[in-house]
Amino acid sequence: MSEKFENEMKLEFLSKSSNEAFARIAVAAFASQLDPSIEELADIKTAVSEAVTNSIIHGYENKTGMVKIIGKLIDNKIILEISDSGKGIENIDVAKEPLYTTKPNLERSGMGFTIMESFMDKVEVESILDIGTKVTMEKKIKKEDLLKEESKCTSQDELIHATNE
Amino acid sequence: MESKFYEEDKLLVLKIVDEIDECSAQKIRREADYEIKRYMPRKVVFDFDSVTFMDSAGIGLILGRYKFVNILGGKLEVANLTESVRKIFEMSGLLRLIPIANLAS
């Protein structure tokens, strides 16, 4: 009965800051298949927004490039890979420090990685100068309701099977 | 953004009616600075009642306005923080600097 729930999606868009809202809303719609709480969904949206903003304003520095998101749902866990082909991060440890920013003139707070790390269960950053940056994040969605099975859309095969019984 | 100025108290209430991210923060910043320069208020209150989303761009936005209002000799407060907005402000230490105002939503 309790089969592993798996799904995957890929999203690619231009590095325009007007796409930040599109990215987090698309990921939230995908994540909602796991029935997250409102708070969990807000956490995911915020973390996505931070990573995508980093790619756009630091990775590409407002030049044009593509930002890519790969999303995976495995059981009750969401895994997100957000990557760009921008200029890369020189020192990841320094970049992750709270309040560190290379762009204080843009009123950037330097809290992006801190927020990602506290809103998600796991955050990994890989970066190569002039090649790009990839942020991989994971969050477990707590199961609390028994209605989960019913709220999932049934596939065509399952429907036919159920009708034949 | 909706702005309301109370002459007798020299109070400017700026109600943000938008999601706050890097994209929208630029617009909100311009509008807020314009209103602040226009009224030269003694106190500015940012009302978050209608903010459905905010990321770290909101920290920079409020911190920047805090400094600006301070230079002009005024005070800045925030009001009607939603749960997710409060979480982000608390994480940044912003609420140790900026008081929460009582404002009917």
PDB file of C-alpha atoms in Angstrom, chain A residues 36-164:
ATOM      1  CA  PRO A  36       3.148  20.560   3.415  1.00  0.00           C
ATOM      2  CA  SER A  37       1.838  22.891   6.109  1.00  0.00           C
ATOM      3  CA  ILE A  38       1.491  26.565   5.262  1.00  0.00           C
ATOM      4  CA  GLU A  39       4.643  27.231   7.243  1.00  0.00           C
ATOM      5  CA  GLU A  40       6.657  24.531   5.466  1.00  0.00           C
ATOM      6  CA  LEU A  41       5.517  25.871   2.113  1.00  0.00           C
ATOM      7  CA  ALA A  42       6.497  29.426   3.107  1.00  0.00           C
ATOM      8  CA  ASP A  43       9.936  28.142   4.144  1.00  0.00           C
ATOM      9  CA  ILE A  44      10.453  26.439   0.781  1.00  0.00           C
ATOM     10  CA  LYS A  45       9.300  29.520  -1.143  1.00  0.00           C
ATOM     11  CA  THR A  46      11.654  31.760   0.804  1.00  0.00           C
ATOM     12  CA  ALA A  47      14.648  29.435   0.349  1.00  0.00           C
ATOM     13  CA  VAL A  48      13.968  29.206  -3.412  1.00  0.00           C
ATOM     14  CA  SER A  49      13.638  32.963  -3.634  1.00  0.00           C
ATOM     15  CA  GLU A  50      17.020  33.417  -1.915  1.00  0.00           C
ATOM     16  CA  ALA A  51      18.841  30.947  -4.170  1.00  0.00           C
ATOM     17  CA  VAL A  52      17.278  32.297  -7.363  1.00  0.00           C
ATOM     18  CA  THR A  53      18.007  35.904  -6.366  1.00  0.00           C
ATOM     19  CA  ASN A  54      21.634  34.948  -5.691  1.00  0.00           C
ATOM     20  CA  SER A  55      21.923  33.437  -9.169  1.00  0.00           C
ATOM     21  CA  ILE A  56      20.393  36.497 -10.796  1.00  0.00           C
ATOM     22  CA  ILE A  57      22.135  39.340  -9.003  1.00  0.00           C
ATOM     23  CA  HIS A  58      25.422  37.701  -8.017  1.00  0.00           C
ATOM     24  CA  GLY A  59      25.870  34.848 -10.503  1.00  0.00           C
ATOM     25  CA  TYR A  60      24.879  36.808 -13.583  1.00  0.00           C
ATOM     26  CA  GLU A  61      25.132  40.305 -12.075  1.00  0.00           C
ATOM     27  CA  ASN A  62      22.063  41.322 -14.050  1.00  0.00           C
ATOM     28  CA  LYS A  63      23.533  40.002 -17.297  1.00  0.00           C
ATOM     29  CA  THR A  64      21.343  37.494 -19.037  1.00  0.00           C
ATOM     30  CA  GLY A  65      21.697  33.788 -18.516  1.00  0.00           C
ATOM     31  CA  MET A  66      19.568  30.830 -17.585  1.00  0.00           C
ATOM     32  CA  VAL A  67      18.688  29.723 -14.078  1.00  0.00           C
ATOM     33  CA  LYS A  68      17.822  26.059 -13.759  1.00  0.00           C
ATOM     34  CA  ILE A  69      15.784  24.323 -11.076  1.00  0.00           C
ATOM     35  CA  ILE A  70      15.488  20.574 -10.752  1.00  0.00           C
ATOM     36  CA  GLY A  71      12.943  19.451  -8.195  1.00  0.00           C
ATOM     37  CA  LYS A  72      12.507  15.944  -6.844  1.00  0.00           C
ATOM     38  CA  LEU A  73       9.966  14.502  -4.494  1.00  0.00           C
ATOM     39  CA  ILE A  74      11.046  11.292  -2.851  1.00  0.00           C
ATOM     40  CA  ASP A  75       8.656   9.949  -0.265  1.00  0.00           C
ATOM     41  CA  ASN A  76       8.068  12.915   2.027  1.00  0.00           C
ATOM     42  CA  LYS A  77      11.200  14.790   1.065  1.00  0.00           C
ATOM     43  CA  ILE A  78      11.705  17.582  -1.449  1.00  0.00           C
ATOM     44  CA  ILE A  79      15.113  18.006  -3.040  1.00  0.00           C
ATOM     45  CA  LEU A  80      15.842  21.162  -5.028  1.00  0.00           C
ATOM     46  CA  GLU A  81      18.837  21.858  -7.209  1.00  0.00           C
ATOM     47  CA  ILE A  82      19.140  25.504  -8.234  1.00  0.00           C
ATOM     48  CA  SER A  83      21.989  26.298 -10.591  1.00  0.00           C
ATOM     49  CA  ASP A  84      23.389  28.997 -12.835  1.00  0.00           C
ATOM     50  CA  SER A  85      26.269  29.345 -15.268  1.00  0.00           C
ATOM     51  CA  GLY A  86      27.373  32.638 -13.791  1.00  0.00           C
ATOM     52  CA  LYS A  87      30.614  33.875 -12.346  1.00  0.00           C
ATOM     53  CA  GLY A  88      30.751  31.525  -9.356  1.00  0.00           C
ATOM     54  CA  ILE A  89      31.562  32.170  -5.698  1.00  0.00           C
ATOM     55  CA  GLU A  90      35.169  32.771  -4.731  1.00  0.00           C
ATOM     56  CA  ASN A  91      34.901  31.636  -1.139  1.00  0.00           C
ATOM     57  CA  ILE A  92      31.762  29.713  -0.208  1.00  0.00           C
ATOM     58  CA  ASP A  93      32.456  29.722   3.547  1.00  0.00           C
ATOM     59  CA  VAL A  94      32.722  33.505   3.598  1.00  0.00           C
ATOM     60  CA  ALA A  95      29.666  33.920   1.362  1.00  0.00           C
ATOM     61  CA  LYS A  96      27.643  31.795   3.791  1.00  0.00           C
ATOM     62  CA  GLU A  97      28.464  33.966   6.797  1.00  0.00           C
ATOM     63  CA  PRO A  98      25.461  35.905   8.091  1.00  0.00           C
ATOM     64  CA  LEU A  99      25.459  39.559   7.006  1.00  0.00           C
ATOM     65  CA  TYR A 100      28.247  39.029   4.460  1.00  0.00           C
ATOM     66  CA  THR A 101      27.417  40.695   1.181  1.00  0.00           C
ATOM     67  CA  THR A 102      29.396  41.902  -1.800  1.00  0.00           C
ATOM     68  CA  LYS A 103      26.635  44.322  -2.664  1.00  0.00           C
ATOM     69  CA  PRO A 104      25.802  46.501   0.371  1.00  0.00           C
ATOM     70  CA  ASN A 105      25.076  49.384  -2.004  1.00  0.00           C
ATOM     71  CA  LEU A 106      22.074  47.443  -3.304  1.00  0.00           C
ATOM     72  CA  GLU A 107      20.842  47.096   0.300  1.00  0.00           C
ATOM     73  CA  ARG A 108      21.477  43.365   0.222  1.00  0.00           C
ATOM     74  CA  SER A 109      21.388  42.070   3.770  1.00  0.00           C
ATOM     75  CA  GLY A 110      23.765  39.136   3.399  1.00  0.00           C
ATOM     76  CA  MET A 111      21.212  36.815   4.984  1.00  0.00           C
ATOM     77  CA  GLY A 112      20.416  34.642   1.957  1.00  0.00           C
ATOM     78  CA  PHE A 113      22.420  31.531   2.849  1.00  0.00           C
ATOM     79  CA  THR A 114      21.519  31.869   6.536  1.00  0.00           C
ATOM     80  CA  ILE A 115      17.834  31.819   5.610  1.00  0.00           C
ATOM     81  CA  MET A 116      18.276  28.860   3.246  1.00  0.00           C
ATOM     82  CA  GLU A 117      20.130  26.936   5.948  1.00  0.00           C
ATOM     83  CA  SER A 118      17.602  27.594   8.668  1.00  0.00           C
ATOM     84  CA  PHE A 119      14.489  27.055   6.528  1.00  0.00           C
ATOM     85  CA  MET A 120      15.683  23.843   4.855  1.00  0.00           C
ATOM     86  CA  ASP A 121      17.063  20.680   6.490  1.00  0.00           C
ATOM     87  CA  LYS A 122      20.157  20.508   4.330  1.00  0.00           C
ATOM     88  CA  VAL A 123      21.919  22.981   2.032  1.00  0.00           C
ATOM     89  CA  GLU A 124      24.957  22.262  -0.114  1.00  0.00           C
ATOM     90  CA  VAL A 125      26.760  24.783  -2.270  1.00  0.00           C
ATOM     91  CA  GLU A 126      29.110  23.880  -5.107  1.00  0.00           C
ATOM     92  CA  SER A 127      30.741  26.605  -7.128  1.00  0.00           C
ATOM     93  CA  ILE A 128      33.489  26.962  -9.710  1.00  0.00           C
ATOM     94  CA  LEU A 129      34.728  30.408 -10.724  1.00  0.00           C
ATOM     95  CA  ASP A 130      33.496  31.446 -14.183  1.00  0.00           C
ATOM     96  CA  ILE A 131      31.598  28.162 -14.542  1.00  0.00           C
ATOM     97  CA  GLY A 132      28.709  28.597 -12.162  1.00  0.00           C
ATOM     98  CA  THR A 133      27.065  27.733  -8.875  1.00  0.00           C
ATOM     99  CA  LYS A 134      24.751  24.963  -7.774  1.00  0.00           C
ATOM    100  CA  VAL A 135      22.773  25.001  -4.539  1.00  0.00           C
ATOM    101  CA  THR A 136      21.190  21.724  -3.449  1.00  0.00           C
ATOM    102  CA  MET A 137      18.578  21.894  -0.708  1.00  0.00           C
ATOM    103  CA  GLU A 138      16.480  19.292   1.044  1.00  0.00           C
ATOM    104  CA  LYS A 139      13.473  19.476   3.291  1.00  0.00           C
ATOM    105  CA  LYS A 140      11.427  16.762   4.904  1.00  0.00           C
ATOM    106  CA  ILE A 141       7.703  17.400   5.049  1.00  0.00           C
ATOM    107  CA  LYS A 142       6.206  16.169   8.283  1.00  0.00           C
ATOM    108  CA  LYS A 143       3.341  13.794   7.812  1.00  0.00           C
ATOM    109  CA  GLU A 144       0.505  14.459  10.174  1.00  0.00           C
ATOM    110  CA  ASP A 145      -2.703  13.749   8.313  1.00  0.00           C
ATOM    111  CA  LEU A 146      -4.104  10.395   7.330  1.00  0.00           C
ATOM    112  CA  LEU A 147      -5.911  11.864   4.342  1.00  0.00           C
ATOM    113  CA  LYS A 148      -2.683  12.148   2.354  1.00  0.00           C
ATOM    114  CA  GLU A 149      -3.335   9.082   0.228  1.00  0.00           C
ATOM    115  CA  GLU A 150      -6.701  10.414  -0.863  1.00  0.00           C
ATOM    116  CA  SER A 151      -5.471  13.862  -1.718  1.00  0.00           C
ATOM    117  CA  LYS A 152      -3.046  12.493  -4.276  1.00  0.00           C
ATOM    118  CA  CYS A 153      -4.339  12.388  -7.827  1.00  0.00           C
ATOM    119  CA  THR A 154      -4.931   8.847  -8.972  1.00  0.00           C
ATOM    120  CA  SER A 155      -3.244   7.803 -12.191  1.00  0.00           C
ATOM    121  CA  GLN A 156      -5.225   6.528 -15.150  1.00  0.00           C
ATOM    122  CA  ASP A 157      -4.089   2.924 -14.575  1.00  0.00           C
ATOM    123  CA  GLU A 158      -5.128   2.994 -10.970  1.00  0.00           C
ATOM    124  CA  LEU A 159      -8.518   4.375 -11.942  1.00  0.00           C
ATOM    125  CA  ILE A 160      -9.122   1.609 -14.489  1.00  0.00           C
ATOM    126  CA  HIS A 161      -7.929  -0.955 -12.007  1.00  0.00           C
ATOM    127  CA  ALA A 162     -10.273   0.372  -9.355  1.00  0.00           C
ATOM    128  CA  THR A 163     -13.247   0.356 -11.741  1.00  0.00           C
ATOM    129  CA  ASN A 164     -12.585  -3.254 -12.745  1.00  0.00           C
TER     130      ASN A 164
END
